[in-house]
mmCIF file of C-alpha atoms in Angstrom:
data_model
loop_
_atom_site.group_PDB
_atom_site.id
_atom_site.type_symbol
_atom_site.label_atom_id
_atom_site.label_comp_id
_atom_site.label_asym_id
_atom_site.label_seq_id
_atom_site.Cartn_x
_atom_site.Cartn_y
_atom_site.Cartn_z
ATOM 1 C CA UNK A 248 -29.680 33.228 -33.203
ATOM 2 C CA UNK A 249 -28.534 36.174 -32.738
ATOM 3 C CA UNK A 250 -30.588 38.738 -33.992
ATOM 4 C CA UNK A 251 -29.226 42.962 -34.041
ATOM 5 C CA UNK A 252 -26.308 41.335 -36.341
ATOM 6 C CA UNK A 253 -23.405 42.015 -39.106
ATOM 7 C CA UNK A 254 -21.606 39.981 -40.991
ATOM 8 C CA UNK A 255 -18.883 42.286 -41.288
ATOM 9 C CA UNK A 256 -16.194 41.338 -44.269
ATOM 10 C CA UNK A 257 -12.374 41.662 -43.962
ATOM 11 C CA UNK A 258 -10.478 44.229 -46.297
ATOM 12 C CA UNK A 259 -8.729 40.903 -47.757
ATOM 13 C CA UNK A 260 -9.927 38.430 -49.810
ATOM 14 C CA UNK A 261 -9.809 34.160 -49.737
ATOM 15 C CA UNK A 262 -7.631 34.815 -53.302
ATOM 16 C CA UNK A 263 -5.286 37.254 -52.561
ATOM 17 C CA UNK A 264 -4.778 35.425 -48.667
ATOM 18 C CA UNK A 265 -4.035 32.118 -50.656
ATOM 19 C CA UNK A 266 -2.128 34.451 -53.016
ATOM 20 C CA UNK A 267 0.326 36.639 -50.649
ATOM 21 C CA UNK A 268 0.475 32.907 -48.282
ATOM 22 C CA UNK A 269 1.332 30.359 -51.874
ATOM 23 C CA UNK A 270 -1.661 27.739 -50.063
ATOM 24 C CA UNK A 271 -5.115 26.888 -50.229
ATOM 25 C CA UNK A 272 -7.493 26.425 -47.253
ATOM 26 C CA UNK A 273 -8.554 22.903 -47.555
ATOM 27 C CA UNK A 274 -10.521 20.606 -43.548
ATOM 28 C CA UNK A 275 -8.811 17.334 -43.676
ATOM 29 C CA UNK A 276 -12.462 15.587 -41.901
ATOM 30 C CA UNK A 277 -10.801 11.880 -39.847
ATOM 31 C CA UNK A 278 -13.606 9.736 -39.150
ATOM 32 C CA UNK A 279 -14.111 6.084 -37.706
ATOM 33 C CA UNK A 280 -14.771 4.221 -34.448
ATOM 34 C CA UNK A 281 -12.614 4.769 -31.703
ATOM 35 C CA UNK A 282 -9.660 3.280 -31.961
ATOM 36 C CA UNK A 283 -10.411 3.603 -36.023
ATOM 37 C CA UNK A 284 -6.421 5.165 -35.608
ATOM 38 C CA UNK A 285 -7.784 8.369 -36.044
ATOM 39 C CA UNK A 286 -6.260 10.897 -34.059
ATOM 40 C CA UNK A 287 -2.628 8.703 -34.694
ATOM 41 C CA UNK A 288 -3.024 9.308 -38.333
ATOM 42 C CA UNK A 289 -3.383 13.295 -37.656
ATOM 43 C CA UNK A 290 -0.651 14.059 -35.158
ATOM 44 C CA UNK A 291 1.698 11.770 -38.729
ATOM 45 C CA UNK A 292 -0.711 14.065 -40.959
ATOM 46 C CA UNK A 293 -0.311 17.168 -39.203
ATOM 47 C CA UNK A 294 3.883 16.648 -38.671
ATOM 48 C CA UNK A 295 4.186 15.539 -42.086
ATOM 49 C CA UNK A 296 2.769 19.351 -43.283
ATOM 50 C CA UNK A 297 4.413 21.650 -41.386
ATOM 51 C CA UNK A 298 8.234 20.306 -42.556
ATOM 52 C CA UNK A 299 7.168 20.714 -46.086
ATOM 53 C CA UNK A 300 6.054 24.233 -44.380
ATOM 54 C CA UNK A 301 2.955 24.651 -45.142
ATOM 55 C CA UNK A 302 0.335 26.099 -42.429
ATOM 56 C CA UNK A 303 -1.477 22.841 -40.463
ATOM 57 C CA UNK A 304 -3.337 22.485 -37.305
ATOM 58 C CA UNK A 305 -5.684 19.480 -36.153
ATOM 59 C CA UNK A 306 -8.808 19.702 -33.911
ATOM 60 C CA UNK A 307 -9.309 16.133 -31.846
ATOM 61 C CA UNK A 308 -12.324 15.081 -30.856
ATOM 62 C CA UNK A 309 -10.643 14.381 -26.956
ATOM 63 C CA UNK A 310 -8.999 18.044 -26.788
ATOM 64 C CA UNK A 311 -11.642 19.984 -27.801
ATOM 65 C CA UNK A 312 -14.729 18.425 -25.118
ATOM 66 C CA UNK A 313 -11.464 20.734 -22.166
ATOM 67 C CA UNK A 314 -12.231 23.682 -24.029
ATOM 68 C CA UNK A 315 -14.770 24.701 -26.449
ATOM 69 C CA UNK A 316 -17.131 21.088 -25.556
ATOM 70 C CA UNK A 317 -16.454 21.265 -22.359
ATOM 71 C CA UNK A 318 -20.290 22.246 -22.125
ATOM 72 C CA UNK A 319 -21.841 19.053 -24.394
ATOM 73 C CA UNK A 320 -21.809 15.443 -22.902
ATOM 74 C CA UNK A 321 -22.928 12.612 -25.610
ATOM 75 C CA UNK A 322 -26.616 11.954 -26.324
ATOM 76 C CA UNK A 323 -27.420 12.535 -29.376
ATOM 77 C CA UNK A 324 -27.390 16.588 -29.710
ATOM 78 C CA UNK A 325 -24.896 16.823 -27.655
ATOM 79 C CA UNK A 326 -23.143 14.980 -30.443
ATOM 80 C CA UNK A 327 -24.950 16.659 -33.077
ATOM 81 C CA UNK A 328 -24.153 20.352 -31.585
ATOM 82 C CA UNK A 329 -20.633 18.952 -31.645
ATOM 83 C CA UNK A 330 -20.094 18.503 -34.562
ATOM 84 C CA UNK A 331 -21.394 21.468 -35.389
ATOM 85 C CA UNK A 332 -19.374 23.549 -33.826
ATOM 86 C CA UNK A 333 -15.855 22.079 -35.029
ATOM 87 C CA UNK A 334 -17.500 21.745 -38.867
ATOM 88 C CA UNK A 335 -18.103 25.537 -38.347
ATOM 89 C CA UNK A 336 -14.593 26.260 -36.643
ATOM 90 C CA UNK A 337 -12.511 24.699 -39.317
ATOM 91 C CA UNK A 338 -14.499 26.664 -42.307
ATOM 92 C CA UNK A 339 -12.720 28.728 -39.845
ATOM 93 C CA UNK A 340 -9.222 27.405 -39.502
ATOM 94 C CA UNK A 341 -9.211 26.695 -43.601
ATOM 95 C CA UNK A 342 -10.481 30.382 -44.849
ATOM 96 C CA UNK A 343 -7.574 31.517 -43.013
ATOM 97 C CA UNK A 344 -5.266 29.348 -45.962
ATOM 98 C CA UNK A 345 -5.345 26.327 -43.249
ATOM 99 C CA UNK A 346 -5.232 22.845 -44.033
ATOM 100 C CA UNK A 347 -6.525 21.726 -40.989
ATOM 101 C CA UNK A 348 -7.335 18.228 -39.767
ATOM 102 C CA UNK A 349 -9.935 16.842 -37.656
ATOM 103 C CA UNK A 350 -10.770 13.883 -35.807
ATOM 104 C CA UNK A 351 -13.566 13.324 -34.870
ATOM 105 C CA UNK A 352 -16.838 9.629 -35.058
ATOM 106 C CA UNK A 353 -18.727 12.336 -36.238
ATOM 107 C CA UNK A 354 -20.671 9.473 -36.604
ATOM 108 C CA UNK A 355 -23.923 10.220 -37.689
ATOM 109 C CA UNK A 356 -23.809 10.903 -41.597
ATOM 110 C CA UNK A 357 -26.588 13.847 -41.856
ATOM 111 C CA UNK A 358 -24.003 16.070 -38.847
ATOM 112 C CA UNK A 359 -21.245 15.197 -41.370
ATOM 113 C CA UNK A 360 -22.622 16.553 -45.188
ATOM 114 C CA UNK A 361 -23.916 19.386 -42.952
ATOM 115 C CA UNK A 362 -20.189 20.289 -42.013
ATOM 116 C CA UNK A 363 -19.766 19.652 -45.987
ATOM 117 C CA UNK A 364 -22.098 22.121 -47.127
ATOM 118 C CA UNK A 365 -20.548 24.778 -44.505
ATOM 119 C CA UNK A 366 -17.113 24.281 -46.343
ATOM 120 C CA UNK A 367 -19.656 23.907 -50.277
ATOM 121 C CA UNK A 368 -21.399 27.648 -48.986
ATOM 122 C CA UNK A 369 -18.110 29.139 -48.915
ATOM 123 C CA UNK A 370 -15.949 27.332 -51.740
ATOM 124 C CA UNK A 371 -13.720 25.849 -49.456
ATOM 125 C CA UNK A 372 -12.272 22.347 -50.202
ATOM 126 C CA UNK A 373 -13.841 19.500 -47.953
ATOM 127 C CA UNK A 374 -11.776 15.909 -47.828
ATOM 128 C CA UNK A 375 -14.206 13.474 -46.019
ATOM 129 C CA UNK A 376 -11.141 10.781 -44.964
ATOM 130 C CA UNK A 377 -12.967 7.332 -44.020
ATOM 131 C CA UNK A 378 -10.786 5.348 -41.055
ATOM 132 C CA UNK A 379 -12.042 2.271 -41.528
ATOM 133 C CA UNK A 380 -11.268 -0.942 -38.931
ATOM 134 C CA UNK A 381 -13.643 -3.746 -38.457
ATOM 135 C CA UNK A 382 -14.772 -3.645 -35.272
ATOM 136 C CA UNK A 383 -13.606 -6.186 -33.564
ATOM 137 C CA UNK A 384 -9.723 -5.000 -34.912
ATOM 138 C CA UNK A 385 -10.285 -1.730 -32.636
ATOM 139 C CA UNK A 386 -11.219 -3.583 -29.539
ATOM 140 C CA UNK A 387 -8.833 -5.781 -29.991
ATOM 141 C CA UNK A 388 -6.959 -2.488 -29.717
ATOM 142 C CA UNK A 389 -8.294 -0.683 -27.240
ATOM 143 C CA UNK A 390 -5.817 2.045 -26.296
ATOM 144 C CA UNK A 391 -7.979 3.543 -23.318
ATOM 145 C CA UNK A 392 -10.800 0.658 -21.941
ATOM 146 C CA UNK A 393 -13.227 2.438 -23.698
ATOM 147 C CA UNK A 394 -15.541 -0.564 -24.976
ATOM 148 C CA UNK A 395 -14.339 -2.999 -22.190
ATOM 149 C CA UNK A 396 -16.182 -0.417 -20.215
ATOM 150 C CA UNK A 397 -19.374 -0.181 -23.202
ATOM 151 C CA UNK A 398 -19.571 -4.244 -23.700
ATOM 152 C CA UNK A 399 -19.347 -3.892 -19.003
ATOM 153 C CA UNK A 400 -22.669 -1.729 -19.580
ATOM 154 C CA UNK A 401 -20.442 0.797 -17.893
ATOM 155 C CA UNK A 402 -20.478 3.884 -20.612
ATOM 156 C CA UNK A 403 -23.777 4.177 -22.068
ATOM 157 C CA UNK A 404 -24.410 5.509 -26.014
ATOM 158 C CA UNK A 405 -21.062 4.131 -26.901
ATOM 159 C CA UNK A 406 -21.090 4.345 -30.953
ATOM 160 C CA UNK A 407 -19.676 1.129 -32.105
ATOM 161 C CA UNK A 408 -21.379 -1.345 -29.625
ATOM 162 C CA UNK A 409 -25.082 0.773 -27.738
ATOM 163 C CA UNK A 410 -24.921 3.982 -30.233
ATOM 164 C CA UNK A 411 -25.097 3.620 -34.636
ATOM 165 C CA UNK A 412 -22.177 5.153 -36.504
ATOM 166 C CA UNK A 413 -23.726 5.689 -39.995
ATOM 167 C CA UNK A 414 -20.115 5.458 -42.708
ATOM 168 C CA UNK A 415 -19.542 6.850 -45.411
ATOM 169 C CA UNK A 416 -20.740 5.949 -48.069
ATOM 170 C CA UNK A 417 -18.964 8.163 -51.054
ATOM 171 C CA UNK A 418 -16.432 9.773 -48.815
ATOM 172 C CA UNK A 419 -12.836 10.910 -50.139
ATOM 173 C CA UNK A 420 -10.392 8.762 -48.944
ATOM 174 C CA UNK A 421 -11.063 5.619 -47.614
ATOM 175 C CA UNK A 422 -8.143 3.963 -45.085
ATOM 176 C CA UNK A 423 -7.951 0.396 -44.024
ATOM 177 C CA UNK A 424 -6.211 0.829 -40.698
ATOM 178 C CA UNK A 425 -5.727 -3.308 -40.487
ATOM 179 C CA UNK A 426 -4.413 -2.879 -43.408
ATOM 180 C CA UNK A 427 -2.351 -0.565 -43.785
ATOM 181 C CA UNK A 428 0.866 1.264 -42.471
ATOM 182 C CA UNK A 429 0.845 5.208 -41.036
ATOM 183 C CA UNK A 430 2.756 6.275 -42.351
ATOM 184 C CA UNK A 431 0.511 4.912 -45.435
ATOM 185 C CA UNK A 432 -2.051 6.695 -44.579
ATOM 186 C CA UNK A 433 -0.134 10.249 -45.076
ATOM 187 C CA UNK A 434 1.810 9.384 -47.670
ATOM 188 C CA UNK A 435 -2.141 8.549 -49.383
ATOM 189 C CA UNK A 436 -3.382 11.501 -47.264
ATOM 190 C CA UNK A 437 -0.514 13.502 -48.905
ATOM 191 C CA UNK A 438 -0.975 12.199 -52.506
ATOM 192 C CA UNK A 439 -4.131 12.567 -52.947
ATOM 193 C CA UNK A 440 -3.962 16.921 -51.244
ATOM 194 C CA UNK A 441 -1.688 17.328 -54.808
ATOM 195 C CA UNK A 442 -3.191 15.606 -56.974
ATOM 196 C CA UNK A 443 -6.212 18.486 -56.120
ATOM 197 C CA UNK A 444 -4.257 20.929 -56.291
ATOM 198 C CA UNK A 445 -3.532 21.826 -52.632
ATOM 199 C CA UNK A 446 -0.402 21.146 -52.023
ATOM 200 C CA UNK A 447 2.416 22.189 -54.173
#
């Protein structure tokens, strides 16, 4: 950890920002296997919230590896650091009153718990959404051909095949994408936000 640094508080408090922007920041953390539908739901949800004139932004697992996390691989240590960084970034976005939508496999429960704790320590809402589909369903979808490559041994440490995925035990929202449409998924998440008072 860096030394000789100190936190510089701003002159705008979180409650004041929330009141002025008329919006509560929150992080909606979509987790699930590759091809479970995380990115598709995240894109649709972001569009829906923006059409409601809400400040929303999507952080996608692949996209951040082109910039912020381009120095990371896919071994367990790199995956841990990938999620740690996104946990910190999403916390900053939520603190700005943004409804932050993250779409990451985030396979390890401990890493997701760390992201949650970062938000809880800052009194920011964290909503874990388990985007769930059976392995045979996501393998059949396989839009990027990654499962086929993993089965052939061309991709090492691939989540769900040669690396573990630790499913959430008590997510705020559980969506079975083999049973629920994208539109209904967006509706379920939006209704949760309204019920909790994060959307008005």
